[in-house]
Coordinates of C-alpha atoms in Angstrom, one line a residue:
M1 CA -0.3 0.2 0.2
K2 CA 1.1 3.3 -0.8
K3 CA 2.6 5.7 1.8
V4 CA 1.5 9.2 2.0
A5 CA 2.4 12.3 4.4
L6 CA 0.8 15.4 4.8
I7 CA 2.7 17.9 6.3
A8 CA 0.7 21.0 7.5
N9 CA 1.6 24.3 8.8
P10 CA -1.5 24.7 11.2
T11 CA -1.4 28.7 11.3
A12 CA -1.6 29.0 7.6
G13 CA -3.5 31.6 6.6
G14 CA -4.7 32.2 10.2
A15 CA -6.5 28.7 10.0
R16 CA -4.9 27.2 13.2
G17 CA -5.7 23.8 12.8
H18 CA -9.3 24.2 11.3
A19 CA -7.6 23.3 7.7
L20 CA -6.0 20.3 8.8
K21 CA -9.0 18.7 10.3
E22 CA -10.9 19.1 7.2
A23 CA -7.8 17.7 5.1
T24 CA -7.7 14.5 7.5
L25 CA -11.3 13.8 6.9
A26 CA -11.2 14.2 3.0
L27 CA -8.0 12.1 2.5
V28 CA -9.4 8.9 2.1
G29 CA -8.1 6.4 -0.7
D30 CA -6.1 3.4 -0.8
F31 CA -3.0 4.5 0.9
T32 CA -1.7 4.8 4.5
L33 CA -1.8 8.6 5.6
Q34 CA 1.0 9.9 7.9
V35 CA 0.2 13.5 9.4
A36 CA 2.8 16.1 10.8
E37 CA 2.7 19.5 11.7
T38 CA 5.3 22.3 11.6
G39 CA 6.7 24.5 14.1
A40 CA 9.2 26.3 13.3
R41 CA 10.9 27.7 9.6
N42 CA 12.3 24.7 7.7
D43 CA 10.7 21.9 9.7
A44 CA 8.8 21.2 6.4
T45 CA 11.8 20.4 4.4
R46 CA 13.3 18.4 7.3
L47 CA 10.1 15.9 7.4
A48 CA 9.6 15.8 3.7
R49 CA 13.2 14.5 3.6
T50 CA 12.6 11.9 5.9
A51 CA 9.5 10.9 3.9
V52 CA 11.6 10.5 0.9
D53 CA 14.2 8.6 2.8
D54 CA 11.4 6.1 4.0
G55 CA 10.2 5.7 0.7
F56 CA 6.8 7.6 0.7
Y57 CA 4.8 8.0 -2.6
A58 CA 3.6 11.4 -2.2
V59 CA 4.2 14.3 0.1
L60 CA 1.0 16.8 0.7
A61 CA 2.0 20.2 2.0
L62 CA -1.0 22.0 3.4
G63 CA -0.1 25.6 3.9
G64 CA 0.6 28.6 2.0
D65 CA 3.5 28.9 -0.6
G66 CA 6.5 29.1 2.0
T67 CA 5.3 25.5 3.3
V68 CA 5.0 24.3 -0.3
N69 CA 8.5 25.6 -1.0
E70 CA 9.9 24.1 1.9
V71 CA 8.6 20.7 0.8
A72 CA 9.8 20.9 -2.5
Q73 CA 13.3 21.5 -1.5
A74 CA 13.2 17.7 -0.4
L75 CA 11.5 16.4 -3.4
V76 CA 13.2 17.8 -6.2
H77 CA 15.1 15.1 -8.0
S78 CA 13.3 12.6 -6.2
E79 CA 10.4 10.1 -7.2
V80 CA 8.4 11.3 -4.4
S81 CA 5.5 13.3 -5.4
L82 CA 4.0 16.6 -4.3
G83 CA 0.6 17.7 -3.6
I84 CA -0.6 21.3 -2.9
V85 CA -3.4 21.7 -0.5
P86 CA -4.2 25.4 -0.3
A87 CA -4.5 27.3 3.1
G88 CA -2.1 30.3 2.9
T89 CA -3.0 33.8 2.4
T90 CA -2.2 34.0 -1.4
N91 CA -1.6 30.2 -2.8
V92 CA 0.3 31.3 -5.8
M93 CA 1.2 28.0 -7.0
A94 CA -1.9 26.1 -6.1
R95 CA -4.1 28.6 -8.3
A96 CA -1.4 28.4 -11.0
I97 CA -2.2 24.9 -11.8
G98 CA -5.8 25.0 -10.9
M99 CA -6.2 23.3 -7.5
P100 CA -9.7 23.8 -5.6
A101 CA -9.5 26.6 -3.0
D102 CA -11.6 24.4 -0.8
V103 CA -9.6 22.3 1.4
R104 CA -11.8 19.4 1.3
E105 CA -12.0 19.4 -2.5
A106 CA -8.5 19.8 -3.1
C107 CA -7.8 16.6 -0.9
A108 CA -10.3 14.7 -2.6
L109 CA -8.7 15.5 -5.6
L110 CA -5.3 14.6 -4.4
A111 CA -6.7 11.4 -3.3
A112 CA -8.0 10.1 -6.5
R113 CA -4.6 11.1 -8.2
I114 CA -2.8 9.1 -5.9
D115 CA -5.1 6.1 -6.3
S116 CA -4.6 6.1 -10.0
G117 CA -1.1 6.9 -10.1
A118 CA -1.8 10.2 -12.1
R119 CA 1.2 13.0 -11.9
R120 CA 3.2 15.3 -13.9
R121 CA 7.0 15.9 -14.2
I122 CA 7.7 19.8 -14.3
N123 CA 10.5 22.1 -14.4
V124 CA 11.6 24.1 -11.3
G125 CA 14.0 26.9 -11.0
S126 CA 16.7 27.5 -8.8
I127 CA 18.5 30.6 -7.3
G128 CA 21.7 29.8 -5.5
Q129 CA 21.1 26.3 -3.7
R130 CA 17.4 27.3 -3.1
F131 CA 14.5 25.7 -5.7
F132 CA 11.7 27.6 -6.4
L133 CA 8.2 26.6 -8.2
F134 CA 7.1 29.8 -9.4
G135 CA 9.2 32.6 -8.8
A136 CA 12.4 34.1 -7.3
G137 CA 13.5 37.9 -7.1
M138 CA 16.2 40.4 -5.8
G139 CA 15.6 44.0 -5.0
L140 CA 12.8 45.8 -4.4
D141 CA 10.1 43.0 -4.4
A142 CA 12.0 40.9 -1.9
E143 CA 12.3 44.0 0.2
V144 CA 8.5 44.5 0.5
I145 CA 8.3 40.5 1.4
R146 CA 11.1 41.2 3.9
S147 CA 9.0 44.3 5.5
V148 CA 5.8 42.1 5.4
E149 CA 7.0 39.1 7.1
T150 CA 8.7 41.3 10.2
R151 CA 5.1 42.1 11.0
P152 CA 3.2 38.6 11.0
D153 CA 0.4 39.9 13.0
R154 CA -0.4 42.8 10.6
K155 CA 0.0 40.2 7.5
R156 CA -2.8 38.0 9.4
R157 CA -5.5 40.9 10.0
Q158 CA -4.8 43.0 7.1
R159 CA -3.5 40.2 4.4
H160 CA -3.4 41.8 0.9
L161 CA -3.8 45.4 1.8
F162 CA -0.9 45.2 4.2
F163 CA 1.2 43.9 1.2
L164 CA -0.1 46.9 -0.8
Q165 CA 0.8 49.4 1.8
Q166 CA 4.4 47.9 2.0
A167 CA 4.9 48.1 -1.8
V168 CA 3.7 51.4 -2.3
A169 CA 6.0 52.5 0.4
T170 CA 9.1 50.9 -0.6
A171 CA 8.4 51.6 -4.4
L172 CA 8.6 55.8 -3.1
R173 CA 11.8 54.8 -1.3
Y174 CA 13.4 53.4 -4.8
R175 CA 11.8 56.7 -6.8
G176 CA 14.9 58.2 -8.8
A177 CA 17.4 55.6 -7.5
A178 CA 20.2 54.1 -9.6
P179 CA 20.1 50.6 -10.7
T180 CA 22.5 48.6 -8.4
I181 CA 21.9 45.2 -10.1
S182 CA 23.4 43.9 -13.1
M183 CA 21.3 41.3 -15.0
A184 CA 22.7 39.0 -17.6
V185 CA 20.2 36.3 -19.4
D186 CA 21.7 33.1 -20.6
G187 CA 25.3 34.8 -20.9
G188 CA 24.3 37.9 -23.0
E189 CA 25.2 41.3 -22.1
E190 CA 24.6 42.8 -18.6
T191 CA 21.8 45.3 -18.1
K192 CA 21.4 47.5 -15.0
V193 CA 18.2 47.2 -13.1
L194 CA 16.6 48.2 -9.4
L195 CA 14.6 44.9 -9.3
A196 CA 15.2 41.4 -11.1
L197 CA 12.6 38.8 -11.1
C198 CA 12.4 35.5 -12.5
A199 CA 9.5 33.1 -13.1
N200 CA 9.1 29.3 -13.8
A201 CA 5.2 29.8 -13.8
G202 CA 2.7 32.4 -13.8
P203 CA 1.1 34.8 -12.2
F204 CA 4.1 36.1 -10.1
T205 CA 1.5 36.4 -7.1
Y206 CA -2.3 37.6 -6.7
F207 CA -3.8 40.4 -5.0
G208 CA -6.9 39.2 -4.0
S209 CA -8.9 37.5 -6.9
H210 CA -6.8 39.5 -9.3
A211 CA -3.5 38.0 -10.9
V212 CA -0.5 40.4 -10.8
D213 CA 0.9 39.4 -14.3
V214 CA 4.7 40.2 -14.1
F215 CA 5.3 37.7 -17.0
P216 CA 2.5 37.3 -19.5
E217 CA 4.6 34.5 -21.5
V218 CA 5.5 32.5 -19.0
Q219 CA 5.0 28.8 -19.1
L220 CA 5.4 25.7 -16.7
D221 CA 6.6 23.5 -19.2
K222 CA 9.2 26.4 -20.8
G223 CA 12.0 27.9 -19.7
L224 CA 12.1 30.6 -17.0
D225 CA 11.1 34.4 -17.7
A226 CA 13.0 37.2 -16.4
F227 CA 12.2 40.9 -15.7
G228 CA 13.9 44.0 -14.8
L229 CA 13.1 47.6 -14.0
S230 CA 15.6 50.1 -14.3
R231 CA 14.1 53.3 -12.9
I232 CA 11.2 54.3 -10.8
G233 CA 9.8 57.8 -11.5
L234 CA 6.7 59.7 -9.9
G235 CA 4.3 58.2 -12.5
T236 CA 5.7 54.8 -12.6
I237 CA 3.6 53.1 -9.5
P238 CA 0.4 53.8 -11.2
R239 CA 1.4 53.0 -14.6
L240 CA 2.7 49.5 -13.1
A241 CA -0.3 48.6 -11.4
W242 CA -2.3 49.1 -14.8
S243 CA -0.1 47.4 -16.6
L244 CA 0.0 44.2 -14.3
F245 CA -3.4 44.1 -14.0
V246 CA -4.8 45.1 -17.3
S247 CA -2.7 46.1 -20.1
R248 CA 0.6 44.1 -19.8
S249 CA 2.5 46.9 -21.4
H250 CA 5.2 47.0 -18.8
V251 CA 7.3 44.4 -20.7
S252 CA 7.8 46.7 -23.4
W253 CA 8.7 49.9 -21.5
P254 CA 12.2 51.7 -22.5
V255 CA 13.1 51.2 -18.9
S256 CA 12.3 47.8 -18.8
T257 CA 13.9 44.2 -19.6
Y258 CA 11.9 41.1 -20.3
H259 CA 13.2 37.5 -21.4
H260 CA 11.2 34.6 -22.4
D261 CA 12.1 31.3 -22.2
V262 CA 15.7 31.3 -20.9
R263 CA 17.7 28.8 -19.1
S264 CA 19.8 31.2 -16.7
V265 CA 20.1 34.6 -15.2
E266 CA 23.2 36.0 -13.6
L267 CA 22.5 38.7 -10.9
R268 CA 25.3 40.6 -9.2
A269 CA 24.5 43.7 -7.0
V270 CA 26.6 46.6 -5.8
S271 CA 26.1 45.7 -2.4
P272 CA 23.7 42.9 -0.4
L273 CA 20.2 43.3 -1.4
P274 CA 17.1 41.0 -0.3
V275 CA 16.2 38.0 -2.2
E276 CA 13.0 35.9 -2.2
V277 CA 11.6 32.7 -3.3
D278 CA 8.2 31.6 -3.8
G279 CA 7.0 34.9 -2.1
D280 CA 9.5 34.3 1.1
Y281 CA 12.5 36.2 2.3
I282 CA 15.7 34.2 2.4
G283 CA 18.2 36.7 3.1
E284 CA 20.4 39.5 1.6
W285 CA 23.0 38.7 -1.5
D286 CA 25.4 40.3 -3.4
Q287 CA 25.2 37.9 -6.3
A288 CA 23.1 34.8 -7.7
T289 CA 22.7 32.4 -10.5
V290 CA 18.9 31.8 -11.5
S291 CA 18.9 28.4 -13.4
L292 CA 16.2 26.2 -15.1
I293 CA 16.2 22.5 -13.4
P294 CA 14.2 20.8 -16.3
H295 CA 12.0 17.9 -15.5
A296 CA 12.9 17.9 -11.5
L297 CA 9.5 17.3 -9.7
D298 CA 6.4 14.9 -9.8
L299 CA 3.3 17.1 -9.1
L300 CA 0.0 15.8 -8.4
L301 CA -2.7 17.7 -10.7

């Protein structure tokens, strides 16, 4: 009989255990289920690595994008499948692959996939030694995420509004600043940018029910897409908001650089800058190599 692990962040999205109860009730199938809860950062990676070592068929990540990313760290390059049960604030990857938002519905779908053996091998990205499923960035966007993560109570209470407030405040601080990141795509010429974003899947994030479509051409079964912005002026913030939600014109602005279906991106900063993967702040770096890892992860979808 197949062994399946359910790794849950009990506080994801403010659920505090409610989602876990729903998930365990809905995960009924011809397999043995083992449940574990996280209590600290990187617990999900440790628990998932144990499941890989013990020969589990699949690991289901119940939580937000951070929990899913942590689980994926242990499953990349293995034969153990990843299942996503959305229970966080944004749930970008779950929405990108069409997982139901309802925990019970998502678990019922995953149970059926486990029973039938249906799974798909997907590409992932890496930045340094860290894998990502949908996106990574250096500079402004990572600074916003770092700021939000220092105030977890406001993040839980205000959710997307708090992200918006921090994004506008950070962008205003970058207004008129000189670009400090050198970005080179697939060994090409360097471009100077204020922020550098890379994506393996889209959209890059969501604001409520609205997709924030930084990468209008990205596809999960192709290479990475890369975007850079070299200058932020007084009118950039409202123009960028309109473009991300409506026009998608930002990819052709004179102050933008956009690359589709690439294999690697080299980033070098004048001084250490914030870096994020899949919406989680991971530290300050002054250089990084972003790479496509083809056919690296089995996904239940």
